[in-house]
Every structure is written in structure tokens, then in C-alpha cells.
C-alpha positions as a printed Julia matrix, in Angstrom:
293×3 Matrix{Float64}:
  85.64  113.11   91.51
  87.16  116.02   90.21
  89.38  115.8    87.16
  91.75  118.44   88.39
  94.91  116.38   89.79
  95.5   119.13   92.44
  92.06  118.99   93.9
  92.14  117.28   97.2
  90.03  113.98   97.57
  86.91  114.21   99.64
  86.49  112.33  102.92
  84.14  110.02  101.17
  86.54  109.21   98.52
  89.39  108.65  100.75
  87.24  106.29  103.01
  86.39  104.24   99.94
  89.98  103.97   99.02
  91.02  102.68  102.66
  88.23  100.19  102.48
  89.17   98.82   99.15
  92.76   98.56  100.06
  91.88   97.27  103.56
  90.07   94.51  101.76
  93.44   93.11  100.63
  94.14   91.6   104.21
  92.03   89.16  106.26
  90.55   90.03  109.6
  93.14   87.67  111.23
  96.02   89.52  109.4
  94.56   92.79  110.4
  94.6    91.77  114.05
  98.18   90.73  113.56
  99.16   94.03  112.15
  97.49   95.89  114.57
  99.86   94.17  117.14
 102.81   95.14  115.24
 101.84   98.79  114.68
 101.26   99.04  118.41
 104.85   97.61  119.2
 106.27  100.04  116.54
 104.87  103.03  118.42
 105.7   101.73  121.84
 109.29  101.57  120.51
 108.93  105.27  119.03
 107.57  106.59  122.32
 110.3   105.09  124.44
 112.96  106.51  122.18
 111.18  109.88  121.77
 110.84  109.53  118.05
 108.57  112.38  116.59
 105.67  111.79  114.46
 107.3   112.9   111.2
 109.84  110.3   111.51
 107.35  107.61  111.98
 104.93  108.36  109.15
 106.55  108.18  106.64
 109.04  106.27  108.55
 112.71  107.13  107.84
 114.97  104.3   106.84
 117.25  104.51  109.84
 114.19  104.53  112.35
 112.8   101.53  110.71
 115.98   99.64  110.81
 116.69  100.83  114.47
 113.16   99.34  115.28
 113.68   96.1   113.53
 117.12   95.8   115.32
 115.69   96.35  118.76
 113.36   93.43  118.12
 116.29   90.86  117.21
 117.26   88.5   119.81
 113.93   89.01  121.61
 111.29   87.84  119.09
 111.14   84.87  116.62
 112.1    86.07  112.89
 108.41   85.32  111.85
 107.31   87.72  114.59
 109.82   90.48  113.46
 108.62   89.83  109.79
 105.17   90.55  110.71
 105.9    93.66  112.54
 107.8    94.83  109.53
 104.97   93.98  107.29
 102.48   95.74  109.56
 104.52   99.05  109.31
 104.67   98.67  105.7
 101.02   97.89  105.17
 100.13  100.93  107.51
 102.06  103.22  104.99
 100.21  101.54  101.97
  96.83  101.92  103.49
  97.3   105.7   104.2
  99.02  106.64  100.97
 102.52  107.31  102.58
 105.87  107.12  100.82
 107.8   104.02  101.56
 111.38  105.11  102.07
 112.98  102.15  103.4
 116.09  100.6   101.76
 114.83   97.29  100.44
 118.2    95.28  100.71
 118.92   96.58  103.93
 115.21   95.67  104.96
 115.78   91.97  103.81
 119.11   91.67  105.43
 117.85   92.73  108.79
 114.92   90.22  108.51
 117.51   87.43  107.75
 119.79   88.47  110.57
 116.82   88.77  112.96
 115.89   85.12  112.15
 119.37   83.83  112.85
 119.31   85.71  116.15
 115.9    84.51  117.3
 116.14   83.0   120.89
 115.48   79.18  121.16
 112.57   79.91  123.23
 110.78   81.6   120.33
 110.95   78.66  118.3
 108.18   75.96  118.36
 109.14   72.27  118.88
 108.63   70.32  115.75
 105.06   68.94  115.66
 104.43   65.01  115.89
 102.18   63.95  113.19
  98.94   62.18  113.47
  98.99   58.66  111.89
  96.47   55.83  111.0
  97.19   54.07  114.28
  96.7    57.18  116.22
  93.45   58.02  114.67
  92.24   54.37  115.68
  93.65   54.94  119.26
  91.43   58.23  119.32
  88.4    56.36  117.92
  88.78   53.77  120.65
  89.14   56.45  123.45
  86.32   58.76  122.4
  82.49   58.43  123.11
  80.85   58.37  119.7
  77.31   58.98  121.42
  78.68   62.28  122.85
  77.83   65.21  120.56
  81.08   66.98  121.16
  83.29   63.77  120.55
  81.27   62.7   117.6
  81.79   66.19  115.8
  85.54   66.56  116.95
  86.31   62.88  115.78
  84.67   63.66  112.49
  86.46   66.87  112.08
  89.79   65.46  112.77
  89.31   62.38  110.4
  88.24   64.66  107.53
  91.13   67.18  108.04
  93.62   64.35  108.19
  92.35   62.61  104.94
  91.75   65.85  103.04
  95.24   67.24  104.15
  93.46   70.34  105.33
  94.12   72.95  107.9
  92.32   72.54  110.97
  91.36   76.12  110.86
  89.51   75.46  107.47
  87.13   72.89  109.23
  86.66   74.79  112.36
  85.57   78.5   113.5
  88.34   80.79  115.5
  85.48   81.36  118.23
  81.89   80.24  118.43
  80.68   83.85  118.2
  82.8    84.22  114.68
  80.91   81.59  112.62
  80.2    83.19  109.2
  78.57   80.89  106.6
  80.15   82.93  103.95
  83.62   82.19  105.51
  83.21   78.75  107.27
  82.22   75.57  105.94
  78.56   74.74  106.4
  76.72   71.43  105.88
  75.64   72.85  102.32
  79.31   72.42  101.7
  79.39   68.65  102.17
  78.61   66.51   99.06
  79.19   63.04   97.84
  80.6    62.65   94.17
  82.97   60.73   92.13
  86.52   61.17   91.06
  87.84   60.98   87.62
  87.95   57.08   87.94
  84.24   57.17   88.99
  85.23   56.15   92.53
  83.04   57.59   95.3
  84.58   60.55   97.16
  83.47   63.18   99.78
  83.78   66.68   98.66
  84.0    69.62  100.96
  83.45   73.03   99.69
  85.36   75.67  101.96
  84.17   79.28  101.06
  87.46   80.84  102.41
  90.9    79.3   102.81
  94.4    80.75  103.8
  95.64   80.0   100.49
  92.51   80.96   98.37
  90.26   83.83   99.51
  87.58   82.73   96.83
  87.47   79.18   98.54
  88.47   75.8    97.36
  87.23   72.2    97.28
  88.97   69.43   99.14
  88.17   65.86   98.96
  88.9    62.56  100.63
  87.96   58.86   99.84
  85.56   56.27  101.56
  87.3    53.53  103.2
  86.85   49.68  103.02
  84.78   48.86  105.88
  84.99   48.14  108.77
  87.56   51.0   109.23
  87.56   53.0   112.49
  88.93   55.99  110.69
  86.52   55.85  107.66
  85.41   59.79  107.29
  82.0    58.78  105.83
  81.19   56.66  108.93
  82.36   59.45  111.27
  80.37   61.88  109.39
  77.23   59.95  109.45
  77.56   59.44  113.13
  78.15   63.09  113.68
  75.14   64.31  111.58
  73.13   61.76  113.22
  74.22   62.77  116.8
  74.14   66.5   116.14
  71.21   67.11  113.73
  71.26   70.49  112.15
  70.06   72.3   108.94
  72.05   73.12  105.79
  73.36   76.47  107.15
  74.7    75.12  110.3
  78.42   74.84  110.62
  79.4    71.36  109.18
  80.73   70.33  112.4
  78.37   72.06  114.98
  77.66   69.99  117.96
  74.78   70.01  120.55
  76.16   71.82  123.73
  74.43   70.69  126.97
  72.98   74.24  127.61
  74.01   76.28  124.56
  72.22   74.55  121.8
  73.71   73.75  118.38
  77.44   75.27  118.81
  79.9    75.86  115.78
  82.98   73.67  116.32
  85.82   75.96  117.23
  89.51   75.16  116.68
  90.08   75.69  120.39
  87.61   72.94  121.23
  89.22   70.44  119.03
  92.67   71.18  120.48
  91.36   70.94  123.8
  90.1    67.58  123.32
  93.09   66.3   121.46
  95.26   67.58  124.73
  93.08   65.92  127.03
  93.4    62.54  125.21
  97.27   62.86  124.84
  97.97   63.88  128.35
  95.81   61.08  129.9
  97.79   58.55  127.64
 101.39   58.98  127.99
 102.13   56.73  125.17
 100.78   59.18  122.85
 102.91   61.99  121.31
 102.4    65.64  121.84
  99.79   66.24  119.14
  98.68   69.74  118.09
  96.31   70.85  115.52
  98.95   71.1   112.65
  99.88   67.51  113.55
  96.85   66.46  111.34
  98.15   68.45  108.2
 101.71   66.99  108.61
 100.2    63.44  109.06
  98.01   63.56  106.34
 100.86   64.62  103.95
 103.09   61.97  105.2
 100.47   59.47  104.98
 100.3    59.65  101.3
 103.91   60.33  100.48
């Protein structure tokens, strides 16, 4: 790199800067931001806004864009679109000319104007009783059910996000990002009581990963996580590099357990049994938190 501050950067240097800054965001966030940038450009195309007012974006264009979204999208969606435009500027070294006070006021106003249809209904929590019902309704000799039940029980008692114990899609399993069987261990807590430790390489809150734990239950317990794990690993034999909850698909071999697969099984059970509440993936996190309050 030249020591002359007026010397333009080479394409190689620019590419490296973009890669390093780009590492700030996860792949999921980049996909989300890509949608936000697309919506911003669609708005600009419809209103005939020239390129030089889009990048760097003028404060009034940005405000008009956010205002156009208000009343149509949820506050969180509009916040994500705004963050996408800002990240786009940062990534490409463009000046951010937006008035911060007005920016925050617009986001708060957009949240209040969000249509009722954009707001998700409150999630019903999983409970110990519901876990026991699920245990009674599932076939624990079935590879998928064995994996799904072990996953939901461990997520519940670890108070973990379902996405931290599953993969977003079976084609996206990455042992450097998703928990493998090598990440499962049995240890002791500070009182020398046995606990199960799950080492997750990457989490939403920690890009460098974290450990989560849960305790063994006094047997017999239908929702004991160790019993569920033992049944799963016996039914779905794999190696230490396999996804922790990988299961034997009838035709596809050992398959990483996707979040979609877990939610699909939860839905099939709740729809077949009207006495159960409408449970979703986040219901595990909510229920695990409430269980220990």
C-alpha cells in the first residue's frame, strides 16, 4: 500500500477491505440486508430518484423511504431495511448523511403505525407436561422422532434457541458453525453434580460460540435429556463430525436435523391434538425460561 494518502487504493486492497468489513455480519443478516437494499432501490426506481441521491443517500430521500414503509411493514422490518441501507454505505465507504435524531424518531413512529397483521401472536410456551405428552405421542424407534424429541428436550432444558441446535437447511450444515457430536460431553457442575454440556461453535449472541448445559433427571422421567440423547444416538448412529441431531432418512442417509423439520413435526402433533396450544420453535425458549423462574 502506498504511503501517499492521495494515492487511490488498488482493486485488491479494496476487495480486502470489503471482505473484512463484510465479516461483521452473519450470512443470515446479509441475506436479510439484501432484501432491504432491494426494497430501497425499488422505491427509488418508482419515484425516479437518481443514483447520486441514493449513494450516498440524502437525508430527505432516506426519510421519505422509511415513511413510505410505515403502516405497511412491521417496525422490526423497517428497522432492518434502514440498517441495510446504512450497512451498504459502510461497506462501500460512503458518507452517511442521515440526521440521527430524525432517523430514530421515524423508526419509533413506524413501529407505532405497524399494522396488526404484521405482528405475531404471542407464542404459547412448552411446559414439562407438554414435553411428556410429546413423549407419549412420538415413536422413539423412528429415527426422525428420536432426533426431534432429543433436540426439543435439550433445547428446552438448556434454554437454547432452536436454531442453535439445528441447521437452517440440510445443505447448509457446517461443522464450524453448527453443533456436532463432538460438541456433546458429560461433565460436572460447581457442586460436582453431573451435567450435559453442549459446545455450540456459533450462536446468535456469540460469534465465537458458547457452552450451554442441562442436568440429568431423576429417573424414570419421560423428558430426561440424557435418556432422549441415548435413544437418539443409538437409533441414529453417526461419527463425531456428524450434526449432533442428525437422523437416518429412509432414502437420504444420515441427514442433519433442520429447524424446518422440527417445526413440521411439532405442527403435526399440535394439529392432530386440539387440546395442545399452537406451539412454535420459540415456544421452547419461552418455556425453558418460565420453567426455571
